[in-house]
Amino acid sequence: MHARYLEDISSSDDYSETDFDLLLLFSRHVKADIDLKLLVKGYKETLNTMLRQMYGERTGNPSESDKEEIDLDGEKSSDILRAFYDIGWGIHLLAESDVSNIIQAIRWKSDDFQSFYNEDTTLKNYKLETDFFKIEAKDPNDKENFPKNSSGMITVMALLPNDINYSCLQLKAYIKVGQTWNFVEASLKEKSVTFQTVKIDAFCIVSNPIKEQVHISPDGCKYVSKTDKRIQIEFPPGTVEKEDLICLHVVPVDKQILRRKYEERSKKGEAILAISDCLYTTGDKHLKKKVQVKLPLNDIGKSNKSDEDYVCRLFRQNTNGEFTLTDTVVNVDENNTAVFETDKISGTSVSMIGKEELKKGPVVISGNIEEMHGFKSICKVVFFVSDVTSVGLTVLLACIEKSKMQAFRHICEEMGFHLYKNWTSKDLVFKPQNKINITLKGCFSLPRFSTRKRLDLTFLPYSSENFTRFEVEIKPKIDQDVYGILLLTKDQEIVDEIMFNTQRTKEYSHGSSFKGKKKPDQKTGLPVKKTVSRGKSFVNRKPTSSICQYSENDFLTEKGVLAVAKVLNAEKIFETVLHLDMKRVQIDQICEKIPNSSRQSFELLQTALDQ
C-alpha cells in the first residue's frame, strides 16, 4: 500500500503540503524498517559464528572441514545446536548436548566376540578398517534415549586409525542390530567416516576399492584418477586396435607399517624408503603398446633420491599373490612420483628399496610388500595359562601380529595369565579373517558343563586383541599320558601343535594374583565368588600320576614309543632315528606323508625300531 501511494504522489506534478509531510514520514518509516532488518541480519551472523565456535570446542576439532553447515535461514535450522560428542574410542554421536554420560562405545572384548562371531561370507569381500565396537547405554533404562535428528536417524562419526589413502576406497559401516548384520553407506571426511542408522548395537568400518572405468580409443587417451589425480596413465595411439574398456582400482599402502619396517632395519640400505599404492586393472591383456604410468610414492619423510644405498624398482604381483621384481626402468620426478612404461598394468607397485634389502631374496621382499598393502600379516600364536591345577586349567590362546606381541603380553598379565614360555609358534603368514580351528587332544578335554560347542580363533589384523579363552579338564587316558595337546589347523591343514606338560604345574600355579582368593568385581571392587559349578567327577578327580619307570618290554609297546615321541622335540627325534640307521629317504617320506605332529614323531621312531 505504501509503495502504491509513493508511486501516485511521485508521478503527480503538483501535490499539497500534507502530501509532502506524509512522504517525509513514510521515508523515515522505511529507513527504520531497513535498519531493523540489518540489525536482525547482524544478530543472525553473530549467532551463527558463536555456534560454529561452540561446535569446534565440543568436537575438539575446530577445522572448517569437520563442521556441519548451520544456517538459521536454511533447512537445518532445527539442528542448530547439534554437534558431535565423543563417547569413547574415537566414536562420536551427533546430539544437542553431551551424551557421553549416558551412552558409551566399548571395544568388543575379543573372547566374547570370538565366541559369538560366525564366519560371514559377505564380509570376506571387504577389508576391515577398524575394530568391532559396541554402542550401548550406560543405564539400560536409557536405551531408547539415543539422539536422533528430525528424520529419526542416529548419526555416528568414527575416526579411522590407519595412515592410508582412504580416498581410493569405498567405505561402509557393518552394523549389528539384534542378531542381524547389515551394510550402511558411509561418507569420508579426512580421517573420519560418518553414517546414519535407525538403530545400532555394534559396528565396524569396512572397505572396498573404488573401481573406475576407462574407455581407450585407437587414437590414444589419457587417464587421470578421480580419487587421486597424481595417478595417471598415458595410452599412446595404437595401444588398442578398436575402442576398448578397462576397469582400474588402487590398493593403498599402510604408511604405519612402512615406517615400522624402516625403524626395525639393522643397518643402512636394509629397508624400503618409499612405496607406491598398487594399481590393478581388468581387461588390459590386449594392449599392443607400452603405456606410461605415474604412481605417487608414499615415503617416511626421510627418502633421498640421490642416496646410493637405495634404488627404485618396479614389482608386479603374480597369480599366487607374490610380488616379483621386474627389469623395468623407473624414474622419479620432482613431485616424488614414479614414472615407468609397461604393457602390463595390473598388480604394479614401485618401491624405493635398499640394496641390502634386495639381497634378502624374493620371498622376504614380497612378504614385506604384501604386508604393507594389507594382503597378509606376520603373526605368532601364543599360549597363556591361568588357574593351573592337577585337574584343570584356563587357557588363553591368541593370534597376534609380531609387532604387538609385547603390548599384548602386558594385557594378559593384567588379566592374571602367564605366557607358557616352552611353546611359541613359528612365524605364521595369515590373511585377514583367517580362521584357526582348535582341537583338544592328549589328556585335554572340554569340561562337561562347558557351553562352548566349538573352539576356534579368527585373525582380525586391525584388532588390538585376537584371543579366545576356555577351560580344559586334565583327563589322562593312560598313566603315562601327561601331555595336553592343542592341535591348530587352518583350512584342514595343520598350522602347529601345542604340547603342555601337566606335571609341571608349579611354574604356573601362581599365574593369577587372585588364585585361592575371591576375585574383586571390576565395577564395584567388592569380592565376588565364582558361580560356575563343576561336576562331581571333575572336583573329586585325583591328581595326574607322575611318569612311571618303564621296563624294556613296556618301552617297546606302542604306548611306550608314543610317550618317548612326545618327550623328544623334532631335532632330537631326527638325531635318534639317524642313530638307529634310518635312511634319509624314509625320513623324508614320513615327514611328507604326515604333517608335523606327535603322530609323525611316533611313526619315525616306530619305523626306526622295526628295522
PDB file of C-alpha atoms in Angstrom, residues 165-368:
ATOM      1  CA  ASN A 165      44.885 -43.070   1.450  1.00  0.00           C
ATOM      2  CA  TYR A 166      41.198 -43.695   2.178  1.00  0.00           C
ATOM      3  CA  SER A 167      40.049 -41.592  -0.794  1.00  0.00           C
ATOM      4  CA  CYS A 168      40.522 -44.562  -3.144  1.00  0.00           C
ATOM      5  CA  LEU A 169      38.277 -46.789  -1.004  1.00  0.00           C
ATOM      6  CA  GLN A 170      34.525 -47.163  -0.766  1.00  0.00           C
ATOM      7  CA  LEU A 171      33.774 -47.196   2.965  1.00  0.00           C
ATOM      8  CA  LYS A 172      30.778 -48.793   4.640  1.00  0.00           C
ATOM      9  CA  ALA A 173      29.593 -49.373   8.176  1.00  0.00           C
ATOM     10  CA  TYR A 174      28.874 -53.004   9.056  1.00  0.00           C
ATOM     11  CA  ILE A 175      26.137 -52.641  11.679  1.00  0.00           C
ATOM     12  CA  LYS A 176      24.644 -55.137  14.114  1.00  0.00           C
ATOM     13  CA  VAL A 177      21.049 -54.662  15.276  1.00  0.00           C
ATOM     14  CA  GLY A 178      19.806 -57.539  17.403  1.00  0.00           C
ATOM     15  CA  GLN A 179      21.138 -60.673  15.719  1.00  0.00           C
ATOM     16  CA  THR A 180      21.245 -59.151  12.225  1.00  0.00           C
ATOM     17  CA  TRP A 181      24.203 -57.530  10.454  1.00  0.00           C
ATOM     18  CA  ASN A 182      23.752 -55.056   7.591  1.00  0.00           C
ATOM     19  CA  PHE A 183      25.868 -52.719   5.468  1.00  0.00           C
ATOM     20  CA  VAL A 184      25.241 -48.958   5.576  1.00  0.00           C
ATOM     21  CA  GLU A 185      26.840 -46.407   3.260  1.00  0.00           C
ATOM     22  CA  ALA A 186      29.361 -44.096   4.938  1.00  0.00           C
ATOM     23  CA  SER A 187      30.867 -40.783   3.841  1.00  0.00           C
ATOM     24  CA  LEU A 188      34.563 -39.942   4.211  1.00  0.00           C
ATOM     25  CA  LYS A 189      35.808 -36.618   5.553  1.00  0.00           C
ATOM     26  CA  GLU A 190      39.588 -36.518   6.005  1.00  0.00           C
ATOM     27  CA  LYS A 191      40.368 -39.259   8.579  1.00  0.00           C
ATOM     28  CA  SER A 192      36.810 -39.976   9.755  1.00  0.00           C
ATOM     29  CA  VAL A 193      33.643 -41.567   8.392  1.00  0.00           C
ATOM     30  CA  THR A 194      30.038 -40.629   9.102  1.00  0.00           C
ATOM     31  CA  PHE A 195      26.951 -42.787   8.687  1.00  0.00           C
ATOM     32  CA  GLN A 196      23.301 -42.819   9.747  1.00  0.00           C
ATOM     33  CA  THR A 197      21.132 -45.627  11.055  1.00  0.00           C
ATOM     34  CA  VAL A 198      17.794 -46.049  12.808  1.00  0.00           C
ATOM     35  CA  LYS A 199      19.187 -48.455  15.435  1.00  0.00           C
ATOM     36  CA  ILE A 200      22.649 -49.721  16.359  1.00  0.00           C
ATOM     37  CA  ASP A 201      24.085 -52.278  18.796  1.00  0.00           C
ATOM     38  CA  ALA A 202      27.581 -52.739  17.348  1.00  0.00           C
ATOM     39  CA  PHE A 203      29.547 -51.869  14.220  1.00  0.00           C
ATOM     40  CA  CYS A 204      32.856 -51.805  12.398  1.00  0.00           C
ATOM     41  CA  ILE A 205      34.050 -49.954   9.292  1.00  0.00           C
ATOM     42  CA  VAL A 206      34.893 -51.971   6.164  1.00  0.00           C
ATOM     43  CA  SER A 207      36.175 -51.006   2.733  1.00  0.00           C
ATOM     44  CA  ASN A 208      36.305 -51.979  -0.911  1.00  0.00           C
ATOM     45  CA  PRO A 209      38.452 -50.394  -3.650  1.00  0.00           C
ATOM     46  CA  ILE A 210      36.649 -47.836  -5.823  1.00  0.00           C
ATOM     47  CA  LYS A 211      36.656 -49.087  -9.426  1.00  0.00           C
ATOM     48  CA  GLU A 212      36.883 -46.651 -12.327  1.00  0.00           C
ATOM     49  CA  GLN A 213      36.154 -47.395 -15.989  1.00  0.00           C
ATOM     50  CA  VAL A 214      38.440 -46.140 -18.757  1.00  0.00           C
ATOM     51  CA  HIS A 215      37.435 -46.047 -22.433  1.00  0.00           C
ATOM     52  CA  ILE A 216      40.535 -46.465 -24.603  1.00  0.00           C
ATOM     53  CA  SER A 217      40.417 -45.203 -28.177  1.00  0.00           C
ATOM     54  CA  PRO A 218      42.698 -46.435 -31.006  1.00  0.00           C
ATOM     55  CA  ASP A 219      43.824 -42.794 -31.230  1.00  0.00           C
ATOM     56  CA  GLY A 220      45.046 -42.942 -27.630  1.00  0.00           C
ATOM     57  CA  CYS A 221      43.871 -41.198 -24.458  1.00  0.00           C
ATOM     58  CA  LYS A 222      44.983 -40.050 -21.029  1.00  0.00           C
ATOM     59  CA  TYR A 223      43.564 -41.388 -17.777  1.00  0.00           C
ATOM     60  CA  VAL A 224      43.622 -39.303 -14.593  1.00  0.00           C
ATOM     61  CA  SER A 225      42.282 -40.997 -11.462  1.00  0.00           C
ATOM     62  CA  LYS A 226      39.253 -39.342  -9.882  1.00  0.00           C
ATOM     63  CA  THR A 227      40.333 -40.411  -6.399  1.00  0.00           C
ATOM     64  CA  ASP A 228      43.977 -39.280  -6.717  1.00  0.00           C
ATOM     65  CA  LYS A 229      44.836 -37.018  -9.647  1.00  0.00           C
ATOM     66  CA  ARG A 230      48.529 -37.893  -9.285  1.00  0.00           C
ATOM     67  CA  ILE A 231      47.764 -41.392 -10.629  1.00  0.00           C
ATOM     68  CA  GLN A 232      47.877 -41.110 -14.416  1.00  0.00           C
ATOM     69  CA  ILE A 233      48.184 -43.411 -17.443  1.00  0.00           C
ATOM     70  CA  GLU A 234      49.082 -42.202 -20.952  1.00  0.00           C
ATOM     71  CA  PHE A 235      47.741 -44.515 -23.683  1.00  0.00           C
ATOM     72  CA  PRO A 236      49.567 -43.745 -26.978  1.00  0.00           C
ATOM     73  CA  PRO A 237      47.866 -44.140 -30.389  1.00  0.00           C
ATOM     74  CA  GLY A 238      47.731 -47.775 -31.456  1.00  0.00           C
ATOM     75  CA  THR A 239      47.513 -49.155 -27.908  1.00  0.00           C
ATOM     76  CA  VAL A 240      44.295 -50.948 -28.934  1.00  0.00           C
ATOM     77  CA  GLU A 241      43.003 -51.873 -32.389  1.00  0.00           C
ATOM     78  CA  LYS A 242      39.433 -50.874 -31.566  1.00  0.00           C
ATOM     79  CA  GLU A 243      37.752 -48.999 -28.744  1.00  0.00           C
ATOM     80  CA  ASP A 244      38.152 -50.942 -25.515  1.00  0.00           C
ATOM     81  CA  LEU A 245      37.076 -50.667 -21.886  1.00  0.00           C
ATOM     82  CA  ILE A 246      39.181 -51.440 -18.812  1.00  0.00           C
ATOM     83  CA  CYS A 247      38.493 -51.091 -15.075  1.00  0.00           C
ATOM     84  CA  LEU A 248      41.103 -49.772 -12.655  1.00  0.00           C
ATOM     85  CA  HIS A 249      41.348 -49.685  -8.876  1.00  0.00           C
ATOM     86  CA  VAL A 250      44.025 -48.917  -6.302  1.00  0.00           C
ATOM     87  CA  VAL A 251      45.008 -50.774  -3.128  1.00  0.00           C
ATOM     88  CA  PRO A 252      46.647 -48.229  -0.789  1.00  0.00           C
ATOM     89  CA  VAL A 253      49.736 -48.698   1.375  1.00  0.00           C
ATOM     90  CA  ASP A 254      49.655 -48.543   5.168  1.00  0.00           C
ATOM     91  CA  LYS A 255      52.362 -45.979   5.940  1.00  0.00           C
ATOM     92  CA  GLN A 256      52.468 -47.054   9.596  1.00  0.00           C
ATOM     93  CA  ILE A 257      53.848 -50.442   8.517  1.00  0.00           C
ATOM     94  CA  LEU A 258      56.268 -48.726   6.116  1.00  0.00           C
ATOM     95  CA  ARG A 259      57.665 -46.621   8.986  1.00  0.00           C
ATOM     96  CA  ARG A 260      57.818 -49.589  11.375  1.00  0.00           C
ATOM     97  CA  LYS A 261      59.740 -51.699   8.869  1.00  0.00           C
ATOM     98  CA  TYR A 262      62.196 -48.849   8.387  1.00  0.00           C
ATOM     99  CA  GLU A 263      62.726 -48.461  12.147  1.00  0.00           C
ATOM    100  CA  GLU A 264      63.312 -52.216  12.526  1.00  0.00           C
ATOM    101  CA  ARG A 265      66.158 -52.232   9.992  1.00  0.00           C
ATOM    102  CA  SER A 266      69.508 -53.427  11.319  1.00  0.00           C
ATOM    103  CA  LYS A 267      71.707 -51.354   9.001  1.00  0.00           C
ATOM    104  CA  LYS A 268      71.626 -48.718   6.286  1.00  0.00           C
ATOM    105  CA  GLY A 269      70.147 -49.807   2.986  1.00  0.00           C
ATOM    106  CA  GLU A 270      68.202 -52.666   4.579  1.00  0.00           C
ATOM    107  CA  ALA A 271      64.695 -51.259   4.224  1.00  0.00           C
ATOM    108  CA  ILE A 272      62.114 -49.773   1.862  1.00  0.00           C
ATOM    109  CA  LEU A 273      62.179 -45.974   1.996  1.00  0.00           C
ATOM    110  CA  ALA A 274      59.139 -45.325  -0.184  1.00  0.00           C
ATOM    111  CA  ILE A 275      56.458 -47.367  -1.911  1.00  0.00           C
ATOM    112  CA  SER A 276      53.542 -46.611  -4.204  1.00  0.00           C
ATOM    113  CA  ASP A 277      49.972 -47.782  -3.912  1.00  0.00           C
ATOM    114  CA  CYS A 278      49.293 -50.870  -6.011  1.00  0.00           C
ATOM    115  CA  LEU A 279      47.442 -50.381  -9.315  1.00  0.00           C
ATOM    116  CA  TYR A 280      45.137 -53.100 -10.637  1.00  0.00           C
ATOM    117  CA  THR A 281      43.231 -53.395 -13.899  1.00  0.00           C
ATOM    118  CA  THR A 282      40.913 -55.809 -15.642  1.00  0.00           C
ATOM    119  CA  GLY A 283      40.805 -56.117 -19.410  1.00  0.00           C
ATOM    120  CA  ASP A 284      44.344 -54.890 -20.193  1.00  0.00           C
ATOM    121  CA  LYS A 285      45.501 -58.147 -21.785  1.00  0.00           C
ATOM    122  CA  HIS A 286      45.177 -56.779 -25.312  1.00  0.00           C
ATOM    123  CA  LEU A 287      47.461 -53.728 -25.093  1.00  0.00           C
ATOM    124  CA  LYS A 288      49.583 -53.533 -28.255  1.00  0.00           C
ATOM    125  CA  LYS A 289      51.971 -50.852 -26.997  1.00  0.00           C
ATOM    126  CA  LYS A 290      53.555 -49.846 -23.740  1.00  0.00           C
ATOM    127  CA  VAL A 291      51.765 -47.165 -21.755  1.00  0.00           C
ATOM    128  CA  GLN A 292      53.286 -44.559 -19.451  1.00  0.00           C
ATOM    129  CA  VAL A 293      52.192 -44.912 -15.817  1.00  0.00           C
ATOM    130  CA  LYS A 294      52.620 -42.391 -13.000  1.00  0.00           C
ATOM    131  CA  LEU A 295      52.265 -43.550  -9.388  1.00  0.00           C
ATOM    132  CA  PRO A 296      52.950 -41.250  -6.399  1.00  0.00           C
ATOM    133  CA  LEU A 297      55.367 -42.606  -3.789  1.00  0.00           C
ATOM    134  CA  ASN A 298      54.460 -42.805  -0.109  1.00  0.00           C
ATOM    135  CA  ASP A 299      57.617 -42.194   1.902  1.00  0.00           C
ATOM    136  CA  ILE A 300      58.654 -41.944   5.533  1.00  0.00           C
ATOM    137  CA  GLY A 301      59.828 -38.360   5.174  1.00  0.00           C
ATOM    138  CA  LYS A 302      63.497 -39.361   5.017  1.00  0.00           C
ATOM    139  CA  SER A 303      63.807 -40.531   1.428  1.00  0.00           C
ATOM    140  CA  ASN A 304      66.686 -39.186  -0.597  1.00  0.00           C
ATOM    141  CA  LYS A 305      66.596 -39.899  -4.322  1.00  0.00           C
ATOM    142  CA  SER A 306      70.348 -39.325  -4.571  1.00  0.00           C
ATOM    143  CA  ASP A 307      71.146 -41.859  -1.839  1.00  0.00           C
ATOM    144  CA  GLU A 308      73.346 -44.525  -3.418  1.00  0.00           C
ATOM    145  CA  ASP A 309      72.119 -47.176  -0.979  1.00  0.00           C
ATOM    146  CA  TYR A 310      68.596 -47.166  -2.453  1.00  0.00           C
ATOM    147  CA  VAL A 311      67.225 -47.858  -5.922  1.00  0.00           C
ATOM    148  CA  CYS A 312      63.750 -47.528  -7.450  1.00  0.00           C
ATOM    149  CA  ARG A 313      62.329 -50.820  -8.723  1.00  0.00           C
ATOM    150  CA  LEU A 314      59.027 -51.996 -10.196  1.00  0.00           C
ATOM    151  CA  PHE A 315      57.366 -55.073  -8.688  1.00  0.00           C
ATOM    152  CA  ARG A 316      54.422 -56.950 -10.185  1.00  0.00           C
ATOM    153  CA  GLN A 317      52.077 -59.270  -8.308  1.00  0.00           C
ATOM    154  CA  ASN A 318      51.661 -62.714  -9.866  1.00  0.00           C
ATOM    155  CA  THR A 319      48.678 -65.076  -9.717  1.00  0.00           C
ATOM    156  CA  ASN A 320      49.970 -66.553  -6.432  1.00  0.00           C
ATOM    157  CA  GLY A 321      49.846 -63.140  -4.776  1.00  0.00           C
ATOM    158  CA  GLU A 322      53.640 -62.742  -4.666  1.00  0.00           C
ATOM    159  CA  PHE A 323      55.391 -59.557  -5.808  1.00  0.00           C
ATOM    160  CA  THR A 324      58.230 -60.291  -8.219  1.00  0.00           C
ATOM    161  CA  LEU A 325      60.994 -57.919  -9.282  1.00  0.00           C
ATOM    162  CA  THR A 326      60.905 -56.716 -12.912  1.00  0.00           C
ATOM    163  CA  ASP A 327      63.649 -55.200 -15.057  1.00  0.00           C
ATOM    164  CA  THR A 328      61.515 -52.161 -15.947  1.00  0.00           C
ATOM    165  CA  VAL A 329      63.314 -48.816 -15.707  1.00  0.00           C
ATOM    166  CA  VAL A 330      61.683 -46.473 -13.170  1.00  0.00           C
ATOM    167  CA  ASN A 331      62.328 -42.734 -12.860  1.00  0.00           C
ATOM    168  CA  VAL A 332      61.225 -40.420 -10.048  1.00  0.00           C
ATOM    169  CA  ASP A 333      60.184 -36.861 -10.983  1.00  0.00           C
ATOM    170  CA  GLU A 334      60.346 -33.679  -8.913  1.00  0.00           C
ATOM    171  CA  ASN A 335      56.893 -34.405  -7.413  1.00  0.00           C
ATOM    172  CA  ASN A 336      58.133 -37.700  -5.909  1.00  0.00           C
ATOM    173  CA  THR A 337      56.123 -39.628  -8.496  1.00  0.00           C
ATOM    174  CA  ALA A 338      57.382 -42.856 -10.061  1.00  0.00           C
ATOM    175  CA  VAL A 339      57.229 -42.853 -13.878  1.00  0.00           C
ATOM    176  CA  PHE A 340      57.629 -46.025 -15.956  1.00  0.00           C
ATOM    177  CA  GLU A 341      56.438 -47.710 -19.152  1.00  0.00           C
ATOM    178  CA  THR A 342      54.803 -51.130 -19.286  1.00  0.00           C
ATOM    179  CA  ASP A 343      52.392 -53.215 -21.343  1.00  0.00           C
ATOM    180  CA  LYS A 344      51.045 -54.972 -18.221  1.00  0.00           C
ATOM    181  CA  ILE A 345      49.484 -52.537 -15.773  1.00  0.00           C
ATOM    182  CA  SER A 346      47.747 -54.807 -13.279  1.00  0.00           C
ATOM    183  CA  GLY A 347      49.460 -55.584  -9.979  1.00  0.00           C
ATOM    184  CA  THR A 348      52.205 -52.971 -10.355  1.00  0.00           C
ATOM    185  CA  SER A 349      53.832 -51.300  -7.357  1.00  0.00           C
ATOM    186  CA  VAL A 350      57.036 -49.246  -7.189  1.00  0.00           C
ATOM    187  CA  SER A 351      59.444 -49.386  -4.234  1.00  0.00           C
ATOM    188  CA  MET A 352      62.472 -47.282  -3.388  1.00  0.00           C
ATOM    189  CA  ILE A 353      64.302 -50.217  -1.895  1.00  0.00           C
ATOM    190  CA  GLY A 354      67.697 -50.573  -0.248  1.00  0.00           C
ATOM    191  CA  LYS A 355      70.403 -52.577  -1.987  1.00  0.00           C
ATOM    192  CA  GLU A 356      70.902 -54.614   1.192  1.00  0.00           C
ATOM    193  CA  GLU A 357      67.162 -55.312   1.251  1.00  0.00           C
ATOM    194  CA  LEU A 358      67.357 -56.715  -2.292  1.00  0.00           C
ATOM    195  CA  LYS A 359      69.850 -59.316  -1.047  1.00  0.00           C
ATOM    196  CA  LYS A 360      67.244 -60.865   1.281  1.00  0.00           C
ATOM    197  CA  GLY A 361      65.655 -62.784  -1.555  1.00  0.00           C
ATOM    198  CA  PRO A 362      62.300 -62.655  -3.368  1.00  0.00           C
ATOM    199  CA  VAL A 363      60.225 -64.367  -0.653  1.00  0.00           C
ATOM    200  CA  VAL A 364      61.189 -61.901   2.104  1.00  0.00           C
ATOM    201  CA  ILE A 365      60.822 -58.854  -0.162  1.00  0.00           C
ATOM    202  CA  SER A 366      57.430 -59.983  -1.431  1.00  0.00           C
ATOM    203  CA  GLY A 367      56.284 -60.646   2.133  1.00  0.00           C
ATOM    204  CA  ASN A 368      57.189 -57.099   3.191  1.00  0.00           C
TER     205      ASN A 368
END
